[in-house]
Tab-separated table of C-alpha atoms in Angstrom:
chain	number	residue	atom	x	y	z
A	24	UNK	CA	8.339	3.897	-13.167
A	25	UNK	CA	8.390	7.837	-12.805
A	26	UNK	CA	7.392	7.657	-9.267
A	27	UNK	CA	10.665	5.311	-8.633
A	28	UNK	CA	12.660	7.630	-10.709
A	29	UNK	CA	11.651	10.797	-8.594
A	30	UNK	CA	12.450	8.704	-5.648
A	31	UNK	CA	15.945	7.851	-6.785
A	32	UNK	CA	16.689	11.508	-7.638
A	33	UNK	CA	15.716	12.685	-4.317
A	34	UNK	CA	18.166	9.861	-2.654
A	35	UNK	CA	20.697	11.177	-4.941
A	36	UNK	CA	20.117	14.604	-4.214
A	37	UNK	CA	21.128	13.563	-0.262
A	38	UNK	CA	24.092	11.447	-1.462
A	39	UNK	CA	26.497	13.176	1.286
A	40	UNK	CA	24.440	11.545	4.117
A	41	UNK	CA	25.129	7.872	4.112
A	42	UNK	CA	22.823	4.918	3.742
A	43	UNK	CA	22.494	2.229	5.969
A	44	UNK	CA	25.038	-0.265	5.452
A	45	UNK	CA	23.842	-3.481	7.411
A	46	UNK	CA	20.787	-4.179	9.481
A	47	UNK	CA	22.622	-5.933	12.172
A	48	UNK	CA	24.478	-2.754	13.937
A	49	UNK	CA	22.888	-2.955	17.414
A	50	UNK	CA	20.421	-0.093	19.130
A	51	UNK	CA	21.984	1.171	22.249
A	52	UNK	CA	19.527	4.212	22.714
A	53	UNK	CA	16.482	3.705	24.943
A	54	UNK	CA	13.140	4.745	24.209
A	55	UNK	CA	9.367	4.358	24.871
A	56	UNK	CA	6.587	3.739	22.425
A	57	UNK	CA	3.941	6.132	22.582
A	58	UNK	CA	0.340	4.621	22.021
A	59	UNK	CA	-3.181	6.160	21.777
A	60	UNK	CA	-5.340	4.555	23.953
A	61	UNK	CA	-8.898	5.115	22.762
A	62	UNK	CA	-11.986	4.225	25.096
A	63	UNK	CA	-12.403	0.838	23.544
A	64	UNK	CA	-9.137	-0.278	22.889
A	65	UNK	CA	-5.526	0.716	22.008
A	66	UNK	CA	-4.245	1.435	18.544
A	67	UNK	CA	-2.590	-1.418	17.033
A	68	UNK	CA	0.574	0.551	16.277
A	69	UNK	CA	2.289	3.445	18.201
A	70	UNK	CA	1.863	7.019	16.711
A	71	UNK	CA	5.802	8.088	17.919
A	72	UNK	CA	8.344	7.066	19.766
A	73	UNK	CA	10.500	9.049	22.259
A	74	UNK	CA	14.350	8.177	23.285
A	75	UNK	CA	15.381	9.011	26.685
A	76	UNK	CA	18.248	7.828	28.949
A	77	UNK	CA	22.309	8.678	29.039
A	78	UNK	CA	22.955	7.726	25.432
A	79	UNK	CA	21.265	10.677	23.070
A	80	UNK	CA	21.089	10.752	19.299
A	81	UNK	CA	23.357	13.864	19.441
A	82	UNK	CA	25.837	15.468	22.196
A	83	UNK	CA	26.046	18.373	23.252
A	84	UNK	CA	29.355	19.494	20.880
A	85	UNK	CA	27.486	17.809	18.105
A	86	UNK	CA	24.578	19.956	18.622
A	87	UNK	CA	26.287	23.016	18.572
A	88	UNK	CA	28.518	21.968	15.419
A	89	UNK	CA	25.315	21.470	13.550
A	90	UNK	CA	23.526	24.765	14.988
A	91	UNK	CA	26.768	26.908	14.141
A	92	UNK	CA	26.893	25.442	10.317
A	93	UNK	CA	23.470	26.118	10.237
A	94	UNK	CA	23.462	29.667	11.258
A	95	UNK	CA	26.317	30.366	8.990
A	96	UNK	CA	24.049	29.201	5.959
A	97	UNK	CA	20.925	31.282	7.117
A	98	UNK	CA	23.244	34.493	7.735
A	99	UNK	CA	25.003	33.631	3.997
A	100	UNK	CA	22.323	35.102	1.432
A	101	UNK	CA	24.852	33.878	-1.071
A	102	UNK	CA	24.799	30.041	-0.071
A	103	UNK	CA	22.768	29.161	-3.093
A	104	UNK	CA	20.708	26.738	-0.904
A	105	UNK	CA	17.547	25.534	-2.478
A	106	UNK	CA	14.460	24.217	-0.683
A	107	UNK	CA	12.313	21.135	-1.403
A	108	UNK	CA	10.384	21.637	1.708
A	109	UNK	CA	6.693	21.903	1.255
A	110	UNK	CA	5.519	24.419	4.256
A	111	UNK	CA	7.505	27.439	4.859
A	112	UNK	CA	6.714	30.756	6.349
A	113	UNK	CA	8.277	33.942	7.603
A	114	UNK	CA	9.455	33.063	10.964
A	115	UNK	CA	10.798	29.883	9.870
A	116	UNK	CA	14.580	29.058	8.924
A	117	UNK	CA	15.748	25.978	7.152
A	118	UNK	CA	19.183	24.756	6.317
A	119	UNK	CA	19.946	21.360	4.565
A	120	UNK	CA	21.930	18.943	6.363
A	121	UNK	CA	23.151	17.414	3.173
A	122	UNK	CA	24.472	21.037	2.201
A	123	UNK	CA	25.873	21.581	5.593
A	124	UNK	CA	27.603	18.426	5.448
A	125	UNK	CA	29.137	18.858	2.239
A	126	UNK	CA	30.649	22.359	3.361
A	127	UNK	CA	32.064	21.154	6.631
A	128	UNK	CA	34.274	17.918	7.039
A	129	UNK	CA	33.434	17.846	10.717
A	130	UNK	CA	29.730	18.148	10.267
A	131	UNK	CA	29.911	15.326	7.606
A	132	UNK	CA	31.775	13.456	10.233
A	133	UNK	CA	29.083	13.702	12.858
A	134	UNK	CA	26.562	12.997	10.459
A	135	UNK	CA	27.906	9.747	9.471
A	136	UNK	CA	28.324	8.413	12.913
A	137	UNK	CA	24.861	9.566	13.998
A	138	UNK	CA	23.272	7.979	11.172
A	139	UNK	CA	24.916	4.802	10.946
A	140	UNK	CA	25.596	3.973	14.720
A	141	UNK	CA	22.587	5.808	16.133
A	142	UNK	CA	19.313	6.845	13.840
A	143	UNK	CA	19.423	3.411	11.642
A	144	UNK	CA	19.653	0.994	14.179
A	145	UNK	CA	17.235	2.875	16.504
A	146	UNK	CA	14.431	3.109	13.775
A	147	UNK	CA	15.003	-0.697	12.607
A	148	UNK	CA	14.632	-1.541	16.226
A	149	UNK	CA	11.606	0.518	16.957
A	150	UNK	CA	9.703	0.068	13.793
A	151	UNK	CA	10.936	-3.277	12.258
A	152	UNK	CA	7.839	-5.014	14.018
A	153	UNK	CA	5.122	-2.441	13.164
A	154	UNK	CA	2.525	-3.549	10.542
A	155	UNK	CA	3.067	-1.360	7.500
A	156	UNK	CA	2.665	-2.268	4.096
A	157	UNK	CA	6.433	-2.767	3.248
A	158	UNK	CA	8.523	-5.707	5.152
A	159	UNK	CA	11.274	-3.648	6.534
A	160	UNK	CA	13.508	-6.279	6.734
A	161	UNK	CA	13.713	-6.105	3.214
A	162	UNK	CA	14.571	-2.380	2.733
A	163	UNK	CA	17.662	-0.395	3.607
A	164	UNK	CA	17.569	2.905	4.919
A	165	UNK	CA	18.908	6.179	3.585
A	166	UNK	CA	17.711	9.744	3.672
A	167	UNK	CA	15.435	11.334	1.694
A	168	UNK	CA	15.858	14.890	3.151
A	169	UNK	CA	17.066	16.612	6.394
A	170	UNK	CA	16.838	20.294	7.511
A	171	UNK	CA	17.944	21.875	10.467
A	172	UNK	CA	14.548	24.109	11.017
A	173	UNK	CA	14.286	27.400	13.394
A	174	UNK	CA	11.028	28.365	14.889
A	175	UNK	CA	11.267	31.767	15.564
A	176	UNK	CA	8.475	33.022	17.267
A	177	UNK	CA	9.466	36.759	17.605
A	178	UNK	CA	9.993	37.151	13.793
A	179	UNK	CA	6.810	34.849	12.727
A	180	UNK	CA	3.684	36.921	11.419
A	181	UNK	CA	1.393	36.408	8.711
A	182	UNK	CA	2.337	34.097	5.731
A	183	UNK	CA	2.552	30.492	4.729
A	184	UNK	CA	3.642	29.804	1.299
A	185	UNK	CA	2.923	26.778	-0.636
A	186	UNK	CA	5.462	25.740	-2.680
A	187	UNK	CA	3.300	22.555	-4.213
A	188	UNK	CA	0.666	21.632	-2.460
A	189	UNK	CA	-2.584	23.802	-3.381
A	190	UNK	CA	-4.688	21.665	-1.162
A	191	UNK	CA	-3.393	22.938	1.905
A	192	UNK	CA	-3.895	26.763	2.001
A	193	UNK	CA	-4.059	28.037	5.874
A	194	UNK	CA	-3.939	30.833	7.632
A	195	UNK	CA	-1.826	32.203	10.804
A	196	UNK	CA	-2.823	31.428	14.400
A	197	UNK	CA	0.187	33.129	15.722
A	198	UNK	CA	3.668	32.114	16.515
A	199	UNK	CA	5.787	29.642	14.251
A	200	UNK	CA	4.828	26.291	13.245
A	201	UNK	CA	3.723	23.817	10.532
A	202	UNK	CA	0.136	23.083	9.740
A	203	UNK	CA	-1.387	19.430	9.406
A	204	UNK	CA	0.389	17.287	6.987
A	205	UNK	CA	2.088	14.055	6.240
A	206	UNK	CA	5.873	13.887	5.383
A	207	UNK	CA	7.203	12.100	2.269
A	208	UNK	CA	9.197	8.985	3.103
A	209	UNK	CA	8.892	6.110	5.547
A	210	UNK	CA	10.051	7.584	9.041
A	211	UNK	CA	10.749	10.768	10.348
A	212	UNK	CA	13.155	11.468	12.834
A	213	UNK	CA	12.723	14.773	14.942
A	214	UNK	CA	15.912	15.746	17.280
A	215	UNK	CA	15.747	18.201	19.650
A	216	UNK	CA	18.319	21.045	19.358
A	217	UNK	CA	17.663	23.599	22.194
A	218	UNK	CA	16.193	23.603	25.645
A	219	UNK	CA	12.750	24.136	25.996
A	220	UNK	CA	13.645	26.706	28.392
A	221	UNK	CA	14.573	28.882	25.567
A	222	UNK	CA	10.730	28.789	24.015
A	223	UNK	CA	7.207	28.303	24.701
A	224	UNK	CA	5.009	25.985	22.781
A	225	UNK	CA	6.157	23.992	20.088
A	226	UNK	CA	6.101	20.172	19.656
A	227	UNK	CA	4.547	17.598	17.019
A	228	UNK	CA	0.975	17.341	17.689
A	229	UNK	CA	-0.521	13.885	15.930
A	230	UNK	CA	-4.296	14.089	14.493
A	231	UNK	CA	-4.792	10.402	16.027
A	232	UNK	CA	-4.474	12.173	19.466
A	233	UNK	CA	-7.919	13.133	19.060
A	234	UNK	CA	-9.272	9.389	19.142
A	235	UNK	CA	-11.306	9.910	22.109
A	236	UNK	CA	-12.304	13.516	21.491
A	237	UNK	CA	-16.086	14.336	22.141
A	238	UNK	CA	-16.149	17.943	22.503
A	239	UNK	CA	-14.126	21.070	23.007
A	240	UNK	CA	-14.746	20.999	26.843
A	241	UNK	CA	-12.477	17.861	26.833
A	242	UNK	CA	-9.371	19.956	26.197
A	243	UNK	CA	-9.919	21.458	29.728
A	244	UNK	CA	-9.192	20.037	33.020
A	245	UNK	CA	-6.130	18.084	34.455
A	246	UNK	CA	-7.214	14.921	32.995
A	247	UNK	CA	-6.950	16.460	29.142
A	248	UNK	CA	-3.519	17.832	29.881
A	249	UNK	CA	-1.330	15.373	28.694
A	250	UNK	CA	-3.418	13.293	26.094
A	251	UNK	CA	-3.728	16.296	23.610
A	252	UNK	CA	-0.503	18.148	24.423
A	253	UNK	CA	1.730	18.143	21.413
A	254	UNK	CA	4.726	15.812	21.950
A	255	UNK	CA	8.318	16.978	22.485
A	256	UNK	CA	11.669	14.984	22.939
A	257	UNK	CA	12.577	14.663	26.337
A	258	UNK	CA	15.838	16.946	26.237
A	259	UNK	CA	18.445	18.386	23.565
A	260	UNK	CA	19.826	15.588	21.439
A	261	UNK	CA	17.012	13.196	22.146
A	262	UNK	CA	14.313	12.886	19.314
A	263	UNK	CA	10.804	12.160	18.672
A	264	UNK	CA	10.371	9.466	15.702
A	265	UNK	CA	7.143	8.135	13.896
A	266	UNK	CA	5.885	6.868	10.448
A	267	UNK	CA	5.717	9.620	7.964
A	268	UNK	CA	2.240	8.602	7.128
A	269	UNK	CA	0.957	9.946	10.667
A	270	UNK	CA	-0.748	13.213	9.918
A	271	UNK	CA	0.779	15.583	12.433
A	272	UNK	CA	1.517	19.237	12.649
A	273	UNK	CA	4.453	21.402	14.155
A	274	UNK	CA	2.371	23.076	16.963
A	275	UNK	CA	2.916	26.559	17.236
A	276	UNK	CA	5.891	28.430	18.982
A	277	UNK	CA	4.359	31.107	20.651
A	278	UNK	CA	7.504	32.722	22.340
A	279	UNK	CA	11.413	32.440	21.552
A	280	UNK	CA	13.516	30.351	19.141
A	281	UNK	CA	13.268	26.468	18.953
A	282	UNK	CA	15.617	24.378	16.761
A	283	UNK	CA	15.276	20.818	15.643
A	284	UNK	CA	17.157	18.782	13.157
A	285	UNK	CA	14.159	16.834	11.008
A	286	UNK	CA	15.643	13.784	9.031
A	287	UNK	CA	13.276	12.156	6.433
A	288	UNK	CA	13.913	8.446	6.207
A	289	UNK	CA	13.207	6.645	3.083
A	290	UNK	CA	14.611	3.054	1.835
A	291	UNK	CA	15.586	1.360	-1.170
A	292	UNK	CA	14.686	-2.641	-1.577
A	293	UNK	CA	17.750	-4.951	-1.263
A	294	UNK	CA	17.612	-6.350	-4.910
A	295	UNK	CA	16.367	-3.082	-6.701
A	296	UNK	CA	16.311	0.743	-6.640
A	297	UNK	CA	12.076	0.951	-5.741
A	298	UNK	CA	10.367	3.297	-3.267
A	299	UNK	CA	8.797	1.872	-0.577
A	300	UNK	CA	5.223	1.336	-0.727
A	301	UNK	CA	4.034	3.852	1.739
A	302	UNK	CA	6.280	6.542	0.122
A	303	UNK	CA	5.040	5.147	-3.583
A	304	UNK	CA	1.432	6.173	-2.059
A	305	UNK	CA	2.352	9.574	-0.909
A	306	UNK	CA	3.918	10.421	-4.192
A	307	UNK	CA	1.086	9.038	-6.573
A	308	UNK	CA	-1.351	11.294	-4.314
A	309	UNK	CA	1.050	14.338	-4.774
A	310	UNK	CA	1.285	13.769	-8.516
A	311	UNK	CA	-2.526	13.541	-9.244
A	312	UNK	CA	-3.265	17.118	-8.603
A	313	UNK	CA	-0.644	18.227	-10.820
A	314	UNK	CA	-0.932	15.567	-13.560
A	315	UNK	CA	-4.474	16.419	-13.628
A	316	UNK	CA	-3.987	20.116	-14.411
A	317	UNK	CA	-2.876	19.047	-18.043
A	318	UNK	CA	-6.538	18.381	-18.896
A	319	UNK	CA	-8.938	20.920	-20.337
A	320	UNK	CA	-11.651	19.063	-19.567
A	321	UNK	CA	-13.168	18.988	-15.908
A	322	UNK	CA	-14.248	15.280	-16.547
A	323	UNK	CA	-10.860	14.066	-17.731
A	324	UNK	CA	-9.055	16.122	-14.913
A	325	UNK	CA	-11.346	14.339	-12.349
A	326	UNK	CA	-10.705	11.050	-13.959
A	327	UNK	CA	-7.099	11.542	-14.051
A	328	UNK	CA	-6.843	12.241	-10.222
A	329	UNK	CA	-9.114	8.964	-9.364
A	330	UNK	CA	-6.639	7.204	-11.605
A	331	UNK	CA	-3.751	8.259	-9.554
A	332	UNK	CA	-5.265	7.897	-6.206
A	333	UNK	CA	-6.435	4.352	-7.146
A	334	UNK	CA	-2.818	3.657	-7.869
A	335	UNK	CA	-1.853	5.075	-4.390
A	336	UNK	CA	-4.502	2.515	-3.183
A	337	UNK	CA	-2.806	-0.245	-4.892
A	338	UNK	CA	0.432	0.567	-3.077
A	339	UNK	CA	-1.246	1.335	0.369
A	340	UNK	CA	-4.503	-0.063	0.592
A	341	UNK	CA	-5.496	1.304	4.191
A	342	UNK	CA	-4.058	4.735	3.230
A	343	UNK	CA	-7.333	6.770	4.450
A	344	UNK	CA	-6.167	9.580	2.766
A	345	UNK	CA	-5.839	8.134	-0.543
A	346	UNK	CA	-9.635	6.869	-0.315
A	347	UNK	CA	-10.615	10.310	0.597
A	348	UNK	CA	-9.107	11.926	-2.489
A	349	UNK	CA	-10.268	8.942	-4.620
A	350	UNK	CA	-14.015	10.053	-3.446
A	351	UNK	CA	-13.456	13.640	-3.894
A	352	UNK	CA	-12.246	12.958	-7.656
A	353	UNK	CA	-15.339	10.747	-8.312
A	354	UNK	CA	-17.501	13.533	-6.767
A	355	UNK	CA	-15.909	16.342	-8.949
A	356	UNK	CA	-16.839	13.996	-11.996
A	357	UNK	CA	-20.319	13.665	-11.220
A	358	UNK	CA	-20.253	17.370	-10.813
A	359	UNK	CA	-18.398	18.206	-14.138
A	360	UNK	CA	-21.085	17.888	-16.621
A	361	UNK	CA	-24.727	15.954	-17.308
A	362	UNK	CA	-24.642	12.028	-17.026
A	363	UNK	CA	-26.928	9.564	-17.746
A	364	UNK	CA	-28.754	9.337	-14.472
A	365	UNK	CA	-28.227	5.460	-13.566
A	366	UNK	CA	-24.411	6.202	-14.428
A	367	UNK	CA	-24.451	9.286	-12.209
A	368	UNK	CA	-26.179	7.712	-9.317
A	369	UNK	CA	-23.659	4.867	-9.537
A	370	UNK	CA	-20.774	7.266	-9.493
A	371	UNK	CA	-22.098	9.169	-6.893
A	372	UNK	CA	-22.609	5.773	-4.497
A	373	UNK	CA	-19.171	4.800	-5.328
A	374	UNK	CA	-17.738	8.421	-4.165
A	375	UNK	CA	-19.793	8.577	-1.047
A	376	UNK	CA	-18.630	4.640	-0.255
A	377	UNK	CA	-15.169	5.529	-0.395
A	378	UNK	CA	-15.365	8.562	1.721
A	379	UNK	CA	-17.071	6.511	4.418
A	380	UNK	CA	-14.528	3.783	4.324
A	381	UNK	CA	-11.847	6.654	4.616
A	382	UNK	CA	-13.476	7.893	7.619
A	383	UNK	CA	-12.960	4.205	8.965
A	384	UNK	CA	-9.545	4.685	8.222
A	385	UNK	CA	-8.734	8.069	9.607
A	386	UNK	CA	-11.692	9.122	11.715
A	387	UNK	CA	-9.902	12.431	13.177
A	388	UNK	CA	-9.359	14.202	9.817
A	389	UNK	CA	-11.335	17.245	9.719
A	390	UNK	CA	-11.042	17.891	6.000
A	391	UNK	CA	-12.338	14.209	5.446
A	392	UNK	CA	-15.807	15.201	7.226
A	393	UNK	CA	-15.943	18.313	5.940
A	394	UNK	CA	-15.850	16.584	2.567
A	395	UNK	CA	-18.182	13.978	3.782
A	396	UNK	CA	-20.932	16.656	4.415
A	397	UNK	CA	-20.336	18.135	1.105
A	398	UNK	CA	-21.572	14.607	-0.710
A	399	UNK	CA	-24.163	13.685	1.652
A	400	UNK	CA	-25.924	17.384	1.639
A	401	UNK	CA	-25.645	17.082	-2.400
A	402	UNK	CA	-27.412	13.735	-2.122
A	403	UNK	CA	-30.160	15.087	0.160
A	404	UNK	CA	-31.019	17.652	-2.280
A	405	UNK	CA	-31.256	15.633	-4.936
A	406	UNK	CA	-33.370	13.340	-2.623
A	407	UNK	CA	-37.275	12.735	-2.624
A	408	UNK	CA	-38.938	13.845	0.896
A	409	UNK	CA	-39.411	11.022	3.359
A	410	UNK	CA	-37.330	9.246	6.259
A	411	UNK	CA	-34.443	8.084	4.072
A	412	UNK	CA	-33.697	11.827	3.256
A	413	UNK	CA	-34.247	12.818	6.721
A	414	UNK	CA	-31.629	10.301	7.646
A	415	UNK	CA	-29.049	11.647	4.779
A	416	UNK	CA	-29.753	15.152	6.052
A	417	UNK	CA	-28.936	14.336	9.698
A	418	UNK	CA	-25.688	12.440	8.739
A	419	UNK	CA	-24.580	15.668	6.717
A	420	UNK	CA	-25.185	17.689	9.539
A	421	UNK	CA	-23.240	15.170	11.876
A	422	UNK	CA	-20.363	15.299	9.480
A	423	UNK	CA	-19.816	19.230	9.373
A	424	UNK	CA	-20.467	19.123	13.133
A	425	UNK	CA	-17.282	16.654	13.565
A	426	UNK	CA	-15.540	18.679	11.090
A	427	UNK	CA	-15.936	21.968	13.258
A	428	UNK	CA	-14.937	20.009	16.416
A	429	UNK	CA	-11.780	18.536	15.102
A	430	UNK	CA	-10.542	21.815	13.416
A	431	UNK	CA	-11.547	23.596	16.407
A	432	UNK	CA	-9.697	21.465	18.642
A	433	UNK	CA	-6.660	21.526	16.245
A	434	UNK	CA	-6.425	25.536	16.509
A	435	UNK	CA	-6.940	25.021	20.440
A	436	UNK	CA	-3.630	22.811	20.648
A	437	UNK	CA	-1.686	25.224	18.394
A	438	UNK	CA	-2.011	23.650	14.770
A	439	UNK	CA	-2.596	26.027	11.796
A	440	UNK	CA	-5.991	25.118	10.385
A	441	UNK	CA	-7.822	28.445	10.172
A	442	UNK	CA	-8.784	28.003	6.429
A	443	UNK	CA	-10.113	24.336	6.743
A	444	UNK	CA	-11.878	25.328	10.088
A	445	UNK	CA	-13.876	28.292	8.254
A	446	UNK	CA	-14.496	26.202	4.841
A	447	UNK	CA	-16.327	23.825	6.929
A	448	UNK	CA	-18.126	26.103	8.901
A	449	UNK	CA	-19.103	28.159	5.661
A	450	UNK	CA	-20.450	24.928	4.207
A	451	UNK	CA	-22.543	23.616	7.059
A	452	UNK	CA	-23.781	27.183	7.289
A	453	UNK	CA	-24.902	27.269	3.693
A	454	UNK	CA	-26.340	23.681	3.973
A	455	UNK	CA	-28.635	24.824	6.869
A	456	UNK	CA	-29.511	28.050	5.103
A	457	UNK	CA	-30.889	25.912	2.216
A	458	UNK	CA	-33.113	24.234	4.689
A	459	UNK	CA	-34.353	27.581	5.249
A	460	UNK	CA	-33.224	27.508	8.738
A	461	UNK	CA	-32.073	30.803	8.857
A	462	UNK	CA	-31.351	31.738	12.318
A	463	UNK	CA	-29.607	28.417	13.011
A	464	UNK	CA	-27.317	29.056	10.029
A	465	UNK	CA	-26.670	32.668	11.126
A	466	UNK	CA	-25.445	31.043	14.687
A	467	UNK	CA	-23.265	28.549	12.775
A	468	UNK	CA	-21.349	30.909	10.433
A	469	UNK	CA	-20.718	33.368	13.690
A	470	UNK	CA	-18.142	30.731	14.259
A	471	UNK	CA	-15.826	31.808	11.205
A	472	UNK	CA	-12.561	32.569	12.989
A	473	UNK	CA	-11.515	34.824	10.014
A	474	UNK	CA	-13.590	37.554	11.076
A	475	UNK	CA	-13.597	40.229	13.554
A	476	UNK	CA	-16.517	41.595	15.519
A	477	UNK	CA	-18.763	44.003	13.666
A	478	UNK	CA	-18.019	47.474	13.596
A	479	UNK	CA	-20.806	50.266	14.754
A	480	UNK	CA	-21.187	51.087	10.885
A	481	UNK	CA	-21.655	47.277	10.490
A	482	UNK	CA	-18.410	46.621	8.597
A	483	UNK	CA	-16.111	43.805	9.522
A	484	UNK	CA	-12.575	43.172	8.777
A	485	UNK	CA	-10.945	39.821	7.786
A	486	UNK	CA	-7.987	38.954	10.378
A	487	UNK	CA	-6.014	37.109	7.706
A	488	UNK	CA	-5.748	39.568	4.660
A	489	UNK	CA	-2.686	38.135	3.276
A	490	UNK	CA	-4.152	34.595	2.860
A	491	UNK	CA	-6.417	35.108	-0.343
A	492	UNK	CA	-8.290	31.908	0.153
A	493	UNK	CA	-9.087	32.562	3.801
A	494	UNK	CA	-10.239	35.760	2.920
A	495	UNK	CA	-12.560	34.795	0.214
A	496	UNK	CA	-14.057	32.134	2.567
A	497	UNK	CA	-14.503	34.642	5.554
A	498	UNK	CA	-15.841	37.286	3.109
A	499	UNK	CA	-18.518	34.747	1.369
A	500	UNK	CA	-19.342	33.303	5.281
A	501	UNK	CA	-19.768	37.232	6.258
A	502	UNK	CA	-22.134	37.934	3.354
A	503	UNK	CA	-24.022	34.781	3.981
A	504	UNK	CA	-24.540	35.264	7.654
A	505	UNK	CA	-25.962	39.015	6.961
A	506	UNK	CA	-28.308	37.391	4.300
A	507	UNK	CA	-29.545	34.770	6.997
A	508	UNK	CA	-29.815	37.449	9.699
A	509	UNK	CA	-32.029	39.487	7.609
A	510	UNK	CA	-33.884	36.557	6.418
A	511	UNK	CA	-34.764	35.354	10.073
A	512	UNK	CA	-35.651	38.831	11.127
A	513	UNK	CA	-38.139	38.352	8.234
A	514	UNK	CA	-39.593	35.526	9.507
A	515	UNK	CA	-39.890	36.453	12.989
A	516	UNK	CA	-41.865	39.699	11.750
A	517	UNK	CA	-44.154	37.323	9.584
A	518	UNK	CA	-45.274	35.079	12.370
A	519	UNK	CA	-45.671	38.158	15.174
A	520	UNK	CA	-49.311	38.615	16.104
A	521	UNK	CA	-50.922	42.020	14.562
A	522	UNK	CA	-51.069	44.722	17.372
A	523	UNK	CA	-54.537	45.985	16.102
């Protein structure tokens, strides 16, 4: 009930943006479905749709009207506008379309026409047959939130402030963008507001674009240029739209200014004010961490998270992220204190099963494979030597290597994953160091991106000083790398034959 109440409050907050009145208004906008084609098959649903043709979502005069209204809000410090947008950083500006429409009748008129005659008919036509948890025909669309966002690469510098998601603490990679995330709602609509001649970079990159990725070399060459490029609308006024549960990033705008209008569409059921199941799952996942803080016991806190993630799975059984978070909550429960061995082994195995199932559902989530490596590594360290233990060790290392591949590739295409990338490198290096393979561990740890090259005096600087978590990870990795290098030298010297 509390989740549905939150949904209702957010819909009410955007009440000046009209909801869908009927489901029979025809769509007159041309679009293409964008599929990810794996080496074996095609994904069953498109990762996005992209409009094209002579009938855009917004015409030039409407774009100018909305941009001017947003700029007035940005340059008015007393506007009183607040933000519910999770990811904020210097170089990004935002204005709520709801506020702009309430303050200007001409903007309100444009928005009413855009939503009722363009956006709602378009997404109903494009996504009505897509296999999702909800039967879209039973829903009536409305707006959860809508923002005019400016990515200003000139002003962008270090700093990503997270308002309500402690799991996403990433560092800068240059330019202005957004880290990998999922949106709250049902369908996201991204409308281009200025020409791509005014900026370089930018666009939306979807995690599932890495479906065929085998190595970082795959990102080089002509054959890879389109498959791994961030996606953008074809021209101002046209849009890119996708299910909000598709994990994606705002790829870094490296130069100039890029303006977009993002509309987060949700829905209500025809006969009752309930959140769509995909949105309910997303809200339950977000609530889990917050509610778990109410418990002093680590075990009770972990069980609280596990309960919320299980409810999220009940709402969306194929939500790989919920299975991932459930597996980690159960792992944390095992680590929270002494348990009877049989019970601990059972919970540990269920945790691992959840993570492995999540890997089937979301096979391109680098965070997941880092955590899978952690879990497998823990099980290996508890195992008796033998063939089975060797296999678990191999699986742990493969998981870490896949995490590094996915995070490294994400950085190359402009996604902000510095903290996540370096966390997986540190965990991998620590695991290999515990195997007494110090030379290889030092090599792995040299891949940390948050470190500069060592100075002549042996000291090193951390690039992302303003990012506390990333700084801590990078500092720990540097200390461990130096230790591994010292141990490797000792082992080399002990094996060298005597000169006598």
